[in-house]
Amino acid sequence: MAATPHGEAVEIEVGGRVVRVSSPQREYFPARGETKLDLVNYYLAVGDGIVRALLDRPCMLHRYPKGVAGQKVHQKRIPAGAPDWLETVNIYFPRFGRTADEVCVTELGSVIWAVQMSTVEFHPWNSRRFDTEKPDEWRIDLDPMPDCSFDKVRRTAHVANEVLDELGIRGFPKTSGGSGLHIYVRIEPEWGFADVRRAAHAFAREVERRAPSEVTTTWWRKDRDPGAVFVDYNQNTRDHTIASAYSVRGNPEGTVSTPISWDEIDDVDPPSLTIATVPARFAELGDLHAEIDDRAYRLDTLLEWADRDEREGAEPTPDPDA
């Protein structure tokens, strides 16, 4: 991989592809002054990790043509003029009665092309292009409300891991790049989005039962305890996406949604994990999600919990698109 001066642009050679990056010195992150080229170099440094996180998944691109201080563009459709080697999948959106060809990363060149198109954040689906309607990833989003301390998020992560251990499931934690934590689990691609979401809701209710003073699953934001952690099961809904592992976030500091080990939960300092620091961490530790595809788990027990809860009077999961 090499960058060669080319007028006002640079050419990035990656995996046999050449991507021309325009405006490489445009400032993207005002806190320290990192540029578009710095962003390219960040993604090159974590290449194996970002490709693993995005591989074959339809992906929404969060673009910042003028840097993160400017307007954000949510890009689903691949623009005209995309290279012919870029892989895509055609997705139908029932609410709008339209389709879109979304990028599916299959190699690091796809990521660098997206950064050339001013992408900062990568928001992949939890299914893959081979069957977009059958998720193979369950996402546990620990989302703190405005008055919630990060220590509560840490404690909630430990409770979630306790439940996962009892289920015989291995979860892979990461920072969100913001104020929360995420835990990802590979699942057998056997169920549709509705069932995966029901299973996620049942899991969230169990976490809430074990930490009722700190955790909420209340659906309406206005009704939630502002000091609680919301276990956001809704992130498993069709076409709901969150920043992938190794995705940079669109803030002035360039924080990164960073894989961490369970041993780091009590000490991790999410604001310190940025495009300036994560490359060295990646070089030292490698991809802490490298084993995430080694085993896929089943949701049968969680769906039994969902059935039990509904028999006992729990409200069904609300439809977010209703």
PDB file of C-alpha atoms in Angstrom:
ATOM      1  CA  MET A   1       0.000   0.000   0.000  1.00  0.00           C
ATOM      2  CA  ALA A   2       1.484   3.344  -0.985  1.00  0.00           C
ATOM      3  CA  ALA A   3       0.480   6.965  -1.462  1.00  0.00           C
ATOM      4  CA  THR A   4       1.992   8.811  -4.440  1.00  0.00           C
ATOM      5  CA  PRO A   5       1.667  12.584  -5.033  1.00  0.00           C
ATOM      6  CA  HIS A   6      -0.581  13.328  -8.015  1.00  0.00           C
ATOM      7  CA  GLY A   7      -1.167  17.055  -8.382  1.00  0.00           C
ATOM      8  CA  GLU A   8      -3.566  18.148  -5.666  1.00  0.00           C
ATOM      9  CA  ALA A   9      -4.624  14.538  -5.207  1.00  0.00           C
ATOM     10  CA  VAL A  10      -2.842  11.387  -4.110  1.00  0.00           C
ATOM     11  CA  GLU A  11      -3.132   7.883  -5.475  1.00  0.00           C
ATOM     12  CA  ILE A  12      -3.556   5.121  -2.926  1.00  0.00           C
ATOM     13  CA  GLU A  13      -2.561   1.625  -3.993  1.00  0.00           C
ATOM     14  CA  VAL A  14      -4.264  -1.003  -1.899  1.00  0.00           C
ATOM     15  CA  GLY A  15      -4.689  -4.675  -2.689  1.00  0.00           C
ATOM     16  CA  GLY A  16      -4.067  -4.179  -6.378  1.00  0.00           C
ATOM     17  CA  ARG A  17      -6.550  -1.308  -6.630  1.00  0.00           C
ATOM     18  CA  VAL A  18      -5.611   2.308  -7.158  1.00  0.00           C
ATOM     19  CA  VAL A  19      -7.892   4.905  -5.588  1.00  0.00           C
ATOM     20  CA  ARG A  20      -7.372   8.567  -6.382  1.00  0.00           C
ATOM     21  CA  VAL A  21      -8.021  10.679  -3.276  1.00  0.00           C
ATOM     22  CA  SER A  22      -8.900  14.294  -3.975  1.00  0.00           C
ATOM     23  CA  SER A  23      -8.423  17.142  -1.472  1.00  0.00           C
ATOM     24  CA  PRO A  24      -6.160  15.013   0.755  1.00  0.00           C
ATOM     25  CA  GLN A  25      -5.179  17.975   2.956  1.00  0.00           C
ATOM     26  CA  ARG A  26      -8.737  19.074   3.699  1.00  0.00           C
ATOM     27  CA  GLU A  27      -9.145  19.229   7.477  1.00  0.00           C
ATOM     28  CA  TYR A  28     -11.682  16.686   8.676  1.00  0.00           C
ATOM     29  CA  PHE A  29     -11.180  16.658  12.459  1.00  0.00           C
ATOM     30  CA  PRO A  30     -10.682  20.118  13.983  1.00  0.00           C
ATOM     31  CA  ALA A  31      -9.673  19.003  17.500  1.00  0.00           C
ATOM     32  CA  ARG A  32      -6.185  17.976  16.317  1.00  0.00           C
ATOM     33  CA  GLY A  33      -6.313  18.972  12.672  1.00  0.00           C
ATOM     34  CA  GLU A  34      -6.333  15.542  11.025  1.00  0.00           C
ATOM     35  CA  THR A  35      -7.048  15.587   7.312  1.00  0.00           C
ATOM     36  CA  LYS A  36      -8.819  13.431   4.775  1.00  0.00           C
ATOM     37  CA  LEU A  37      -5.478  11.730   4.058  1.00  0.00           C
ATOM     38  CA  ASP A  38      -5.022  11.054   7.779  1.00  0.00           C
ATOM     39  CA  LEU A  39      -8.422   9.347   7.698  1.00  0.00           C
ATOM     40  CA  VAL A  40      -7.317   7.231   4.739  1.00  0.00           C
ATOM     41  CA  ASN A  41      -4.146   6.251   6.593  1.00  0.00           C
ATOM     42  CA  TYR A  42      -6.164   5.356   9.689  1.00  0.00           C
ATOM     43  CA  TYR A  43      -8.342   2.932   7.728  1.00  0.00           C
ATOM     44  CA  LEU A  44      -5.274   1.452   6.049  1.00  0.00           C
ATOM     45  CA  ALA A  45      -3.752   0.855   9.495  1.00  0.00           C
ATOM     46  CA  VAL A  46      -6.806  -1.081  10.760  1.00  0.00           C
ATOM     47  CA  GLY A  47      -7.523  -2.695   7.403  1.00  0.00           C
ATOM     48  CA  ASP A  48      -8.076  -6.289   8.524  1.00  0.00           C
ATOM     49  CA  GLY A  49     -10.388  -5.152  11.311  1.00  0.00           C
ATOM     50  CA  ILE A  50     -12.579  -2.793   9.298  1.00  0.00           C
ATOM     51  CA  VAL A  51     -12.934  -5.291   6.440  1.00  0.00           C
ATOM     52  CA  ARG A  52     -13.923  -8.055   8.862  1.00  0.00           C
ATOM     53  CA  ALA A  53     -16.515  -5.785  10.469  1.00  0.00           C
ATOM     54  CA  LEU A  54     -18.072  -4.776   7.135  1.00  0.00           C
ATOM     55  CA  LEU A  55     -17.525  -7.872   5.010  1.00  0.00           C
ATOM     56  CA  ASP A  56     -20.405  -8.490   2.594  1.00  0.00           C
ATOM     57  CA  ARG A  57     -22.825  -6.307   4.577  1.00  0.00           C
ATOM     58  CA  PRO A  58     -25.041  -3.666   2.961  1.00  0.00           C
ATOM     59  CA  CYS A  59     -23.611  -0.436   4.316  1.00  0.00           C
ATOM     60  CA  MET A  60     -24.942   3.055   4.881  1.00  0.00           C
ATOM     61  CA  LEU A  61     -22.183   5.630   4.446  1.00  0.00           C
ATOM     62  CA  HIS A  62     -22.094   8.747   6.634  1.00  0.00           C
ATOM     63  CA  ARG A  63     -20.289  11.290   4.473  1.00  0.00           C
ATOM     64  CA  TYR A  64     -18.855  14.651   5.494  1.00  0.00           C
ATOM     65  CA  PRO A  65     -17.797  16.408   2.271  1.00  0.00           C
ATOM     66  CA  LYS A  66     -16.417  19.428   4.159  1.00  0.00           C
ATOM     67  CA  GLY A  67     -15.137  17.572   7.220  1.00  0.00           C
ATOM     68  CA  VAL A  68     -17.023  16.742  10.404  1.00  0.00           C
ATOM     69  CA  ALA A  69     -17.716  20.409  11.154  1.00  0.00           C
ATOM     70  CA  GLY A  70     -19.829  20.490   7.997  1.00  0.00           C
ATOM     71  CA  GLN A  71     -23.045  18.859   6.908  1.00  0.00           C
ATOM     72  CA  LYS A  72     -23.487  15.101   7.181  1.00  0.00           C
ATOM     73  CA  VAL A  73     -24.881  13.167   4.223  1.00  0.00           C
ATOM     74  CA  HIS A  74     -26.508   9.754   4.699  1.00  0.00           C
ATOM     75  CA  GLN A  75     -25.677   7.802   1.550  1.00  0.00           C
ATOM     76  CA  LYS A  76     -27.456   4.555   0.718  1.00  0.00           C
ATOM     77  CA  ARG A  77     -27.248   4.624  -3.057  1.00  0.00           C
ATOM     78  CA  ILE A  78     -23.890   4.187  -4.730  1.00  0.00           C
ATOM     79  CA  PRO A  79     -23.298   7.208  -6.973  1.00  0.00           C
ATOM     80  CA  ALA A  80     -22.757   7.022 -10.705  1.00  0.00           C
ATOM     81  CA  GLY A  81     -19.126   6.605 -11.614  1.00  0.00           C
ATOM     82  CA  ALA A  82     -18.288   4.106  -8.858  1.00  0.00           C
ATOM     83  CA  PRO A  83     -15.555   1.659  -9.940  1.00  0.00           C
ATOM     84  CA  ASP A  84     -16.781  -1.509 -11.606  1.00  0.00           C
ATOM     85  CA  TRP A  85     -14.994  -3.669  -9.028  1.00  0.00           C
ATOM     86  CA  LEU A  86     -17.064  -2.255  -6.164  1.00  0.00           C
ATOM     87  CA  GLU A  87     -19.541  -4.848  -4.878  1.00  0.00           C
ATOM     88  CA  THR A  88     -23.125  -3.808  -4.129  1.00  0.00           C
ATOM     89  CA  VAL A  89     -26.477  -5.363  -3.281  1.00  0.00           C
ATOM     90  CA  ASN A  90     -29.914  -4.137  -4.303  1.00  0.00           C
ATOM     91  CA  ILE A  91     -32.122  -3.488  -1.262  1.00  0.00           C
ATOM     92  CA  TYR A  92     -35.878  -2.861  -1.310  1.00  0.00           C
ATOM     93  CA  PHE A  93     -37.291  -0.323   1.170  1.00  0.00           C
ATOM     94  CA  PRO A  94     -41.023  -1.010   1.616  1.00  0.00           C
ATOM     95  CA  ARG A  95     -41.759   2.268   3.407  1.00  0.00           C
ATOM     96  CA  PHE A  96     -40.653   4.236   0.370  1.00  0.00           C
ATOM     97  CA  GLY A  97     -41.438   1.708  -2.355  1.00  0.00           C
ATOM     98  CA  ARG A  98     -37.932   2.140  -3.717  1.00  0.00           C
ATOM     99  CA  THR A  99     -34.704   0.214  -4.044  1.00  0.00           C
ATOM    100  CA  ALA A 100     -31.092   1.211  -3.553  1.00  0.00           C
ATOM    101  CA  ASP A 101     -27.795  -0.353  -4.525  1.00  0.00           C
ATOM    102  CA  GLU A 102     -25.800  -0.268  -1.280  1.00  0.00           C
ATOM    103  CA  VAL A 103     -22.067  -0.819  -1.103  1.00  0.00           C
ATOM    104  CA  CYS A 104     -20.870  -4.149   0.291  1.00  0.00           C
ATOM    105  CA  VAL A 105     -17.246  -4.061   1.382  1.00  0.00           C
ATOM    106  CA  THR A 106     -15.354  -7.113   0.166  1.00  0.00           C
ATOM    107  CA  GLU A 107     -11.817  -5.706   0.277  1.00  0.00           C
ATOM    108  CA  LEU A 108      -9.907  -2.798   1.747  1.00  0.00           C
ATOM    109  CA  GLY A 109     -10.034  -0.939  -1.557  1.00  0.00           C
ATOM    110  CA  SER A 110     -13.809  -0.572  -1.070  1.00  0.00           C
ATOM    111  CA  VAL A 111     -13.203   1.193   2.247  1.00  0.00           C
ATOM    112  CA  ILE A 112     -10.631   3.581   0.785  1.00  0.00           C
ATOM    113  CA  TRP A 113     -12.938   4.353  -2.148  1.00  0.00           C
ATOM    114  CA  ALA A 114     -15.663   5.249   0.357  1.00  0.00           C
ATOM    115  CA  VAL A 115     -13.270   7.536   2.260  1.00  0.00           C
ATOM    116  CA  GLN A 116     -12.406   9.223  -1.047  1.00  0.00           C
ATOM    117  CA  MET A 117     -16.158   9.847  -1.310  1.00  0.00           C
ATOM    118  CA  SER A 118     -15.829  11.667   2.074  1.00  0.00           C
ATOM    119  CA  THR A 119     -17.139   8.785   4.192  1.00  0.00           C
ATOM    120  CA  VAL A 120     -16.154   9.009   7.849  1.00  0.00           C
ATOM    121  CA  GLU A 121     -18.597   6.523   9.414  1.00  0.00           C
ATOM    122  CA  PHE A 122     -19.556   3.046   8.196  1.00  0.00           C
ATOM    123  CA  HIS A 123     -22.963   1.771   9.309  1.00  0.00           C
ATOM    124  CA  PRO A 124     -23.445  -1.828   8.113  1.00  0.00           C
ATOM    125  CA  TRP A 125     -26.549  -3.989   8.275  1.00  0.00           C
ATOM    126  CA  ASN A 126     -26.513  -6.991  10.592  1.00  0.00           C
ATOM    127  CA  SER A 127     -27.153  -9.272   7.612  1.00  0.00           C
ATOM    128  CA  ARG A 128     -25.040 -10.053   4.559  1.00  0.00           C
ATOM    129  CA  ARG A 129     -25.686  -9.603   0.862  1.00  0.00           C
ATOM    130  CA  PHE A 130     -26.235 -13.333   0.271  1.00  0.00           C
ATOM    131  CA  ASP A 131     -29.537 -13.146   2.198  1.00  0.00           C
ATOM    132  CA  THR A 132     -30.210  -9.637   3.430  1.00  0.00           C
ATOM    133  CA  GLU A 133     -33.403 -10.695   5.246  1.00  0.00           C
ATOM    134  CA  LYS A 134     -31.656 -13.154   7.606  1.00  0.00           C
ATOM    135  CA  PRO A 135     -29.349 -11.415  10.125  1.00  0.00           C
ATOM    136  CA  ASP A 136     -26.211 -13.197  11.249  1.00  0.00           C
ATOM    137  CA  GLU A 137     -25.328 -10.596  13.893  1.00  0.00           C
ATOM    138  CA  TRP A 138     -27.167  -9.726  17.104  1.00  0.00           C
ATOM    139  CA  ARG A 139     -26.311  -6.292  18.454  1.00  0.00           C
ATOM    140  CA  ILE A 140     -26.585  -5.334  22.115  1.00  0.00           C
ATOM    141  CA  ASP A 141     -26.478  -1.553  22.408  1.00  0.00           C
ATOM    142  CA  LEU A 142     -25.949  -0.151  25.910  1.00  0.00           C
ATOM    143  CA  ASP A 143     -27.159   3.406  25.440  1.00  0.00           C
ATOM    144  CA  PRO A 144     -26.856   5.739  28.453  1.00  0.00           C
ATOM    145  CA  MET A 145     -29.580   8.307  29.012  1.00  0.00           C
ATOM    146  CA  PRO A 146     -28.503  11.947  29.523  1.00  0.00           C
ATOM    147  CA  ASP A 147     -27.890  11.720  33.292  1.00  0.00           C
ATOM    148  CA  CYS A 148     -26.358   8.234  33.248  1.00  0.00           C
ATOM    149  CA  SER A 149     -22.730   7.776  34.267  1.00  0.00           C
ATOM    150  CA  PHE A 150     -20.350   5.632  32.257  1.00  0.00           C
ATOM    151  CA  ASP A 151     -19.794   3.551  35.391  1.00  0.00           C
ATOM    152  CA  LYS A 152     -23.417   2.373  35.046  1.00  0.00           C
ATOM    153  CA  VAL A 153     -22.709   1.421  31.458  1.00  0.00           C
ATOM    154  CA  ARG A 154     -19.705  -0.598  32.650  1.00  0.00           C
ATOM    155  CA  ARG A 155     -21.798  -2.387  35.280  1.00  0.00           C
ATOM    156  CA  THR A 156     -24.543  -3.091  32.757  1.00  0.00           C
ATOM    157  CA  ALA A 157     -21.978  -4.593  30.387  1.00  0.00           C
ATOM    158  CA  HIS A 158     -20.907  -7.000  33.138  1.00  0.00           C
ATOM    159  CA  VAL A 159     -24.542  -8.004  33.761  1.00  0.00           C
ATOM    160  CA  ALA A 160     -25.043  -8.562  30.042  1.00  0.00           C
ATOM    161  CA  ASN A 161     -21.926 -10.717  29.913  1.00  0.00           C
ATOM    162  CA  GLU A 162     -23.175 -12.713  32.898  1.00  0.00           C
ATOM    163  CA  VAL A 163     -26.403 -13.497  31.031  1.00  0.00           C
ATOM    164  CA  LEU A 164     -24.489 -14.363  27.867  1.00  0.00           C
ATOM    165  CA  ASP A 165     -22.234 -16.718  29.841  1.00  0.00           C
ATOM    166  CA  GLU A 166     -25.282 -18.504  31.255  1.00  0.00           C
ATOM    167  CA  LEU A 167     -26.591 -18.894  27.705  1.00  0.00           C
ATOM    168  CA  GLY A 168     -23.239 -20.302  26.580  1.00  0.00           C
ATOM    169  CA  ILE A 169     -22.762 -17.384  24.194  1.00  0.00           C
ATOM    170  CA  ARG A 170     -19.610 -15.380  23.594  1.00  0.00           C
ATOM    171  CA  GLY A 171     -20.129 -11.680  23.051  1.00  0.00           C
ATOM    172  CA  PHE A 172     -17.578  -9.286  21.587  1.00  0.00           C
ATOM    173  CA  PRO A 173     -17.601  -5.824  23.197  1.00  0.00           C
ATOM    174  CA  LYS A 174     -16.587  -2.509  21.691  1.00  0.00           C
ATOM    175  CA  THR A 175     -16.907   1.138  22.514  1.00  0.00           C
ATOM    176  CA  SER A 176     -19.533   3.015  20.543  1.00  0.00           C
ATOM    177  CA  GLY A 177     -17.238   5.924  19.810  1.00  0.00           C
ATOM    178  CA  GLY A 178     -19.618   7.958  21.942  1.00  0.00           C
ATOM    179  CA  SER A 179     -20.911   7.447  25.462  1.00  0.00           C
ATOM    180  CA  GLY A 180     -22.063   3.831  25.259  1.00  0.00           C
ATOM    181  CA  LEU A 181     -20.864   0.298  24.686  1.00  0.00           C
ATOM    182  CA  HIS A 182     -21.869  -2.324  22.128  1.00  0.00           C
ATOM    183  CA  ILE A 183     -21.701  -6.106  22.335  1.00  0.00           C
ATOM    184  CA  TYR A 184     -21.889  -8.141  19.120  1.00  0.00           C
ATOM    185  CA  VAL A 185     -22.807 -11.815  18.810  1.00  0.00           C
ATOM    186  CA  ARG A 186     -22.674 -13.955  15.678  1.00  0.00           C
ATOM    187  CA  ILE A 187     -25.892 -15.902  15.203  1.00  0.00           C
ATOM    188  CA  GLU A 188     -27.063 -18.548  12.773  1.00  0.00           C
ATOM    189  CA  PRO A 189     -28.776 -16.758   9.848  1.00  0.00           C
ATOM    190  CA  GLU A 190     -31.977 -18.707  10.421  1.00  0.00           C
ATOM    191  CA  TRP A 191     -34.369 -16.036  11.684  1.00  0.00           C
ATOM    192  CA  GLY A 192     -35.788 -12.856  10.194  1.00  0.00           C
ATOM    193  CA  PHE A 193     -35.405  -9.392  11.675  1.00  0.00           C
ATOM    194  CA  ALA A 194     -38.627  -9.594  13.715  1.00  0.00           C
ATOM    195  CA  ASP A 195     -37.515 -12.733  15.560  1.00  0.00           C
ATOM    196  CA  VAL A 196     -33.988 -11.449  16.123  1.00  0.00           C
ATOM    197  CA  ARG A 197     -35.478  -8.288  17.588  1.00  0.00           C
ATOM    198  CA  ARG A 198     -37.838 -10.301  19.832  1.00  0.00           C
ATOM    199  CA  ALA A 199     -34.866 -12.304  21.079  1.00  0.00           C
ATOM    200  CA  ALA A 200     -32.894  -9.110  21.695  1.00  0.00           C
ATOM    201  CA  HIS A 201     -35.817  -7.641  23.636  1.00  0.00           C
ATOM    202  CA  ALA A 202     -36.097 -10.764  25.799  1.00  0.00           C
ATOM    203  CA  PHE A 203     -32.385 -10.527  26.566  1.00  0.00           C
ATOM    204  CA  ALA A 204     -32.712  -6.835  27.426  1.00  0.00           C
ATOM    205  CA  ARG A 205     -35.581  -7.588  29.819  1.00  0.00           C
ATOM    206  CA  GLU A 206     -33.433 -10.189  31.594  1.00  0.00           C
ATOM    207  CA  VAL A 207     -30.620  -7.659  32.010  1.00  0.00           C
ATOM    208  CA  GLU A 208     -33.193  -5.183  33.360  1.00  0.00           C
ATOM    209  CA  ARG A 209     -34.484  -7.764  35.866  1.00  0.00           C
ATOM    210  CA  ARG A 210     -30.977  -8.199  37.248  1.00  0.00           C
ATOM    211  CA  ALA A 211     -30.219  -4.480  37.505  1.00  0.00           C
ATOM    212  CA  PRO A 212     -33.627  -2.780  37.785  1.00  0.00           C
ATOM    213  CA  SER A 213     -32.276   0.388  39.395  1.00  0.00           C
ATOM    214  CA  GLU A 214     -29.796   1.024  36.585  1.00  0.00           C
ATOM    215  CA  VAL A 215     -31.256  -0.483  33.403  1.00  0.00           C
ATOM    216  CA  THR A 216     -34.383   0.265  31.404  1.00  0.00           C
ATOM    217  CA  THR A 217     -36.114  -1.262  28.399  1.00  0.00           C
ATOM    218  CA  THR A 218     -38.871   1.383  28.336  1.00  0.00           C
ATOM    219  CA  TRP A 219     -39.716   2.056  24.712  1.00  0.00           C
ATOM    220  CA  TRP A 220     -40.602   5.763  24.707  1.00  0.00           C
ATOM    221  CA  ARG A 221     -37.623   7.987  25.425  1.00  0.00           C
ATOM    222  CA  LYS A 222     -39.734  10.507  27.340  1.00  0.00           C
ATOM    223  CA  ASP A 223     -40.761   7.754  29.775  1.00  0.00           C
ATOM    224  CA  ARG A 224     -37.245   6.490  30.542  1.00  0.00           C
ATOM    225  CA  ASP A 225     -35.315   7.221  33.705  1.00  0.00           C
ATOM    226  CA  PRO A 226     -32.782   9.863  32.568  1.00  0.00           C
ATOM    227  CA  GLY A 227     -30.150   8.227  34.783  1.00  0.00           C
ATOM    228  CA  ALA A 228     -30.561   4.702  33.381  1.00  0.00           C
ATOM    229  CA  VAL A 229     -28.889   2.616  30.691  1.00  0.00           C
ATOM    230  CA  PHE A 230     -31.283   1.779  27.859  1.00  0.00           C
ATOM    231  CA  VAL A 231     -30.595  -1.660  26.383  1.00  0.00           C
ATOM    232  CA  ASP A 232     -31.570  -0.737  22.854  1.00  0.00           C
ATOM    233  CA  TYR A 233     -32.906  -3.910  21.276  1.00  0.00           C
ATOM    234  CA  ASN A 234     -34.285  -1.830  18.403  1.00  0.00           C
ATOM    235  CA  GLN A 235     -30.840  -1.800  16.785  1.00  0.00           C
ATOM    236  CA  ASN A 236     -31.761  -5.248  15.450  1.00  0.00           C
ATOM    237  CA  THR A 237     -34.611  -3.911  13.323  1.00  0.00           C
ATOM    238  CA  ARG A 238     -34.346  -4.133   9.539  1.00  0.00           C
ATOM    239  CA  ASP A 239     -32.383  -1.190   8.107  1.00  0.00           C
ATOM    240  CA  HIS A 240     -31.417   0.121  11.568  1.00  0.00           C
ATOM    241  CA  THR A 241     -27.657   0.431  11.660  1.00  0.00           C
ATOM    242  CA  ILE A 242     -24.943   1.547  14.058  1.00  0.00           C
ATOM    243  CA  ALA A 243     -21.281   2.343  13.556  1.00  0.00           C
ATOM    244  CA  SER A 244     -19.187  -0.759  12.910  1.00  0.00           C
ATOM    245  CA  ALA A 245     -16.128  -1.891  14.781  1.00  0.00           C
ATOM    246  CA  TYR A 246     -13.218   0.361  13.778  1.00  0.00           C
ATOM    247  CA  SER A 247     -15.533   2.981  12.302  1.00  0.00           C
ATOM    248  CA  VAL A 248     -14.441   6.525  13.018  1.00  0.00           C
ATOM    249  CA  ARG A 249     -17.208   8.764  14.370  1.00  0.00           C
ATOM    250  CA  GLY A 250     -18.121  12.134  12.960  1.00  0.00           C
ATOM    251  CA  ASN A 251     -16.968  14.318  15.823  1.00  0.00           C
ATOM    252  CA  PRO A 252     -14.081  16.814  16.097  1.00  0.00           C
ATOM    253  CA  GLU A 253     -11.900  14.354  18.050  1.00  0.00           C
ATOM    254  CA  GLY A 254     -12.269  11.511  15.536  1.00  0.00           C
ATOM    255  CA  THR A 255     -13.173   8.916  18.166  1.00  0.00           C
ATOM    256  CA  VAL A 256     -13.329   5.285  17.054  1.00  0.00           C
ATOM    257  CA  SER A 257     -15.807   2.524  17.823  1.00  0.00           C
ATOM    258  CA  THR A 258     -13.078   0.260  19.164  1.00  0.00           C
ATOM    259  CA  PRO A 259     -13.117  -3.461  20.001  1.00  0.00           C
ATOM    260  CA  ILE A 260     -12.044  -4.096  23.574  1.00  0.00           C
ATOM    261  CA  SER A 261     -11.574  -7.155  25.747  1.00  0.00           C
ATOM    262  CA  TRP A 262     -13.898  -7.954  28.642  1.00  0.00           C
ATOM    263  CA  ASP A 263     -10.964  -7.319  30.985  1.00  0.00           C
ATOM    264  CA  GLU A 264     -10.856  -3.707  29.762  1.00  0.00           C
ATOM    265  CA  ILE A 265     -14.461  -2.834  30.589  1.00  0.00           C
ATOM    266  CA  ASP A 266     -13.656  -1.310  33.987  1.00  0.00           C
ATOM    267  CA  ASP A 267     -10.725   0.785  32.778  1.00  0.00           C
ATOM    268  CA  VAL A 268     -11.431   1.732  29.173  1.00  0.00           C
ATOM    269  CA  ASP A 269     -11.483   5.454  28.422  1.00  0.00           C
ATOM    270  CA  PRO A 270     -13.549   5.776  25.213  1.00  0.00           C
ATOM    271  CA  PRO A 271     -12.602   9.415  24.432  1.00  0.00           C
ATOM    272  CA  SER A 272      -8.938   8.380  24.260  1.00  0.00           C
ATOM    273  CA  LEU A 273      -9.631   5.881  21.455  1.00  0.00           C
ATOM    274  CA  THR A 274      -9.239   8.005  18.328  1.00  0.00           C
ATOM    275  CA  ILE A 275      -7.752   7.878  14.847  1.00  0.00           C
ATOM    276  CA  ALA A 276      -4.570   9.151  16.507  1.00  0.00           C
ATOM    277  CA  THR A 277      -4.297   6.285  19.018  1.00  0.00           C
ATOM    278  CA  VAL A 278      -6.120   3.229  17.667  1.00  0.00           C
ATOM    279  CA  PRO A 279      -3.588   2.377  14.900  1.00  0.00           C
ATOM    280  CA  ALA A 280      -0.821   1.772  17.469  1.00  0.00           C
ATOM    281  CA  ARG A 281      -3.245  -0.208  19.628  1.00  0.00           C
ATOM    282  CA  PHE A 282      -4.226  -2.302  16.596  1.00  0.00           C
ATOM    283  CA  ALA A 283      -0.565  -2.902  15.722  1.00  0.00           C
ATOM    284  CA  GLU A 284       0.081  -4.125  19.266  1.00  0.00           C
ATOM    285  CA  LEU A 285      -3.076  -6.134  19.984  1.00  0.00           C
ATOM    286  CA  GLY A 286      -4.381  -7.033  16.555  1.00  0.00           C
ATOM    287  CA  ASP A 287      -8.118  -7.273  15.954  1.00  0.00           C
ATOM    288  CA  LEU A 288      -9.843  -8.180  19.215  1.00  0.00           C
ATOM    289  CA  HIS A 289     -12.857  -9.274  17.137  1.00  0.00           C
ATOM    290  CA  ALA A 290     -10.745 -11.628  15.011  1.00  0.00           C
ATOM    291  CA  GLU A 291     -12.548 -14.691  16.396  1.00  0.00           C
ATOM    292  CA  ILE A 292     -16.080 -13.335  16.038  1.00  0.00           C
ATOM    293  CA  ASP A 293     -16.846 -15.503  12.994  1.00  0.00           C
ATOM    294  CA  ASP A 294     -15.483 -18.690  14.552  1.00  0.00           C
ATOM    295  CA  ARG A 295     -18.849 -19.706  15.979  1.00  0.00           C
ATOM    296  CA  ALA A 296     -22.459 -18.720  15.380  1.00  0.00           C
ATOM    297  CA  TYR A 297     -25.059 -19.136  18.121  1.00  0.00           C
ATOM    298  CA  ARG A 298     -28.750 -19.993  18.148  1.00  0.00           C
ATOM    299  CA  LEU A 299     -31.595 -17.883  19.511  1.00  0.00           C
ATOM    300  CA  ASP A 300     -33.969 -20.669  20.581  1.00  0.00           C
ATOM    301  CA  THR A 301     -33.654 -20.006  24.318  1.00  0.00           C
ATOM    302  CA  LEU A 302     -34.102 -16.253  23.921  1.00  0.00           C
ATOM    303  CA  LEU A 303     -37.192 -16.773  21.762  1.00  0.00           C
ATOM    304  CA  GLU A 304     -38.567 -19.094  24.470  1.00  0.00           C
ATOM    305  CA  TRP A 305     -37.955 -16.272  26.958  1.00  0.00           C
ATOM    306  CA  ALA A 306     -39.829 -13.902  24.653  1.00  0.00           C
ATOM    307  CA  ASP A 307     -42.799 -16.307  24.495  1.00  0.00           C
ATOM    308  CA  ARG A 308     -42.740 -16.706  28.294  1.00  0.00           C
ATOM    309  CA  ASP A 309     -42.597 -12.961  28.893  1.00  0.00           C
ATOM    310  CA  GLU A 310     -45.540 -12.334  26.585  1.00  0.00           C
ATOM    311  CA  ARG A 311     -47.569 -15.085  28.277  1.00  0.00           C
ATOM    312  CA  GLU A 312     -46.845 -13.358  31.582  1.00  0.00           C
ATOM    313  CA  GLY A 313     -48.121 -10.043  30.271  1.00  0.00           C
ATOM    314  CA  ALA A 314     -45.054  -8.332  28.858  1.00  0.00           C
ATOM    315  CA  GLU A 315     -45.832  -5.953  26.029  1.00  0.00           C
ATOM    316  CA  PRO A 316     -44.746  -7.179  22.604  1.00  0.00           C
ATOM    317  CA  THR A 317     -41.913  -5.268  21.046  1.00  0.00           C
ATOM    318  CA  PRO A 318     -43.353  -2.092  19.479  1.00  0.00           C
ATOM    319  CA  ASP A 319     -43.024  -1.675  15.734  1.00  0.00           C
ATOM    320  CA  PRO A 320     -40.608   1.244  15.215  1.00  0.00           C
ATOM    321  CA  ASP A 321     -41.999   1.902  11.743  1.00  0.00           C
ATOM    322  CA  ALA A 322     -45.644   1.923  12.794  1.00  0.00           C
TER     323      ALA A 322
END
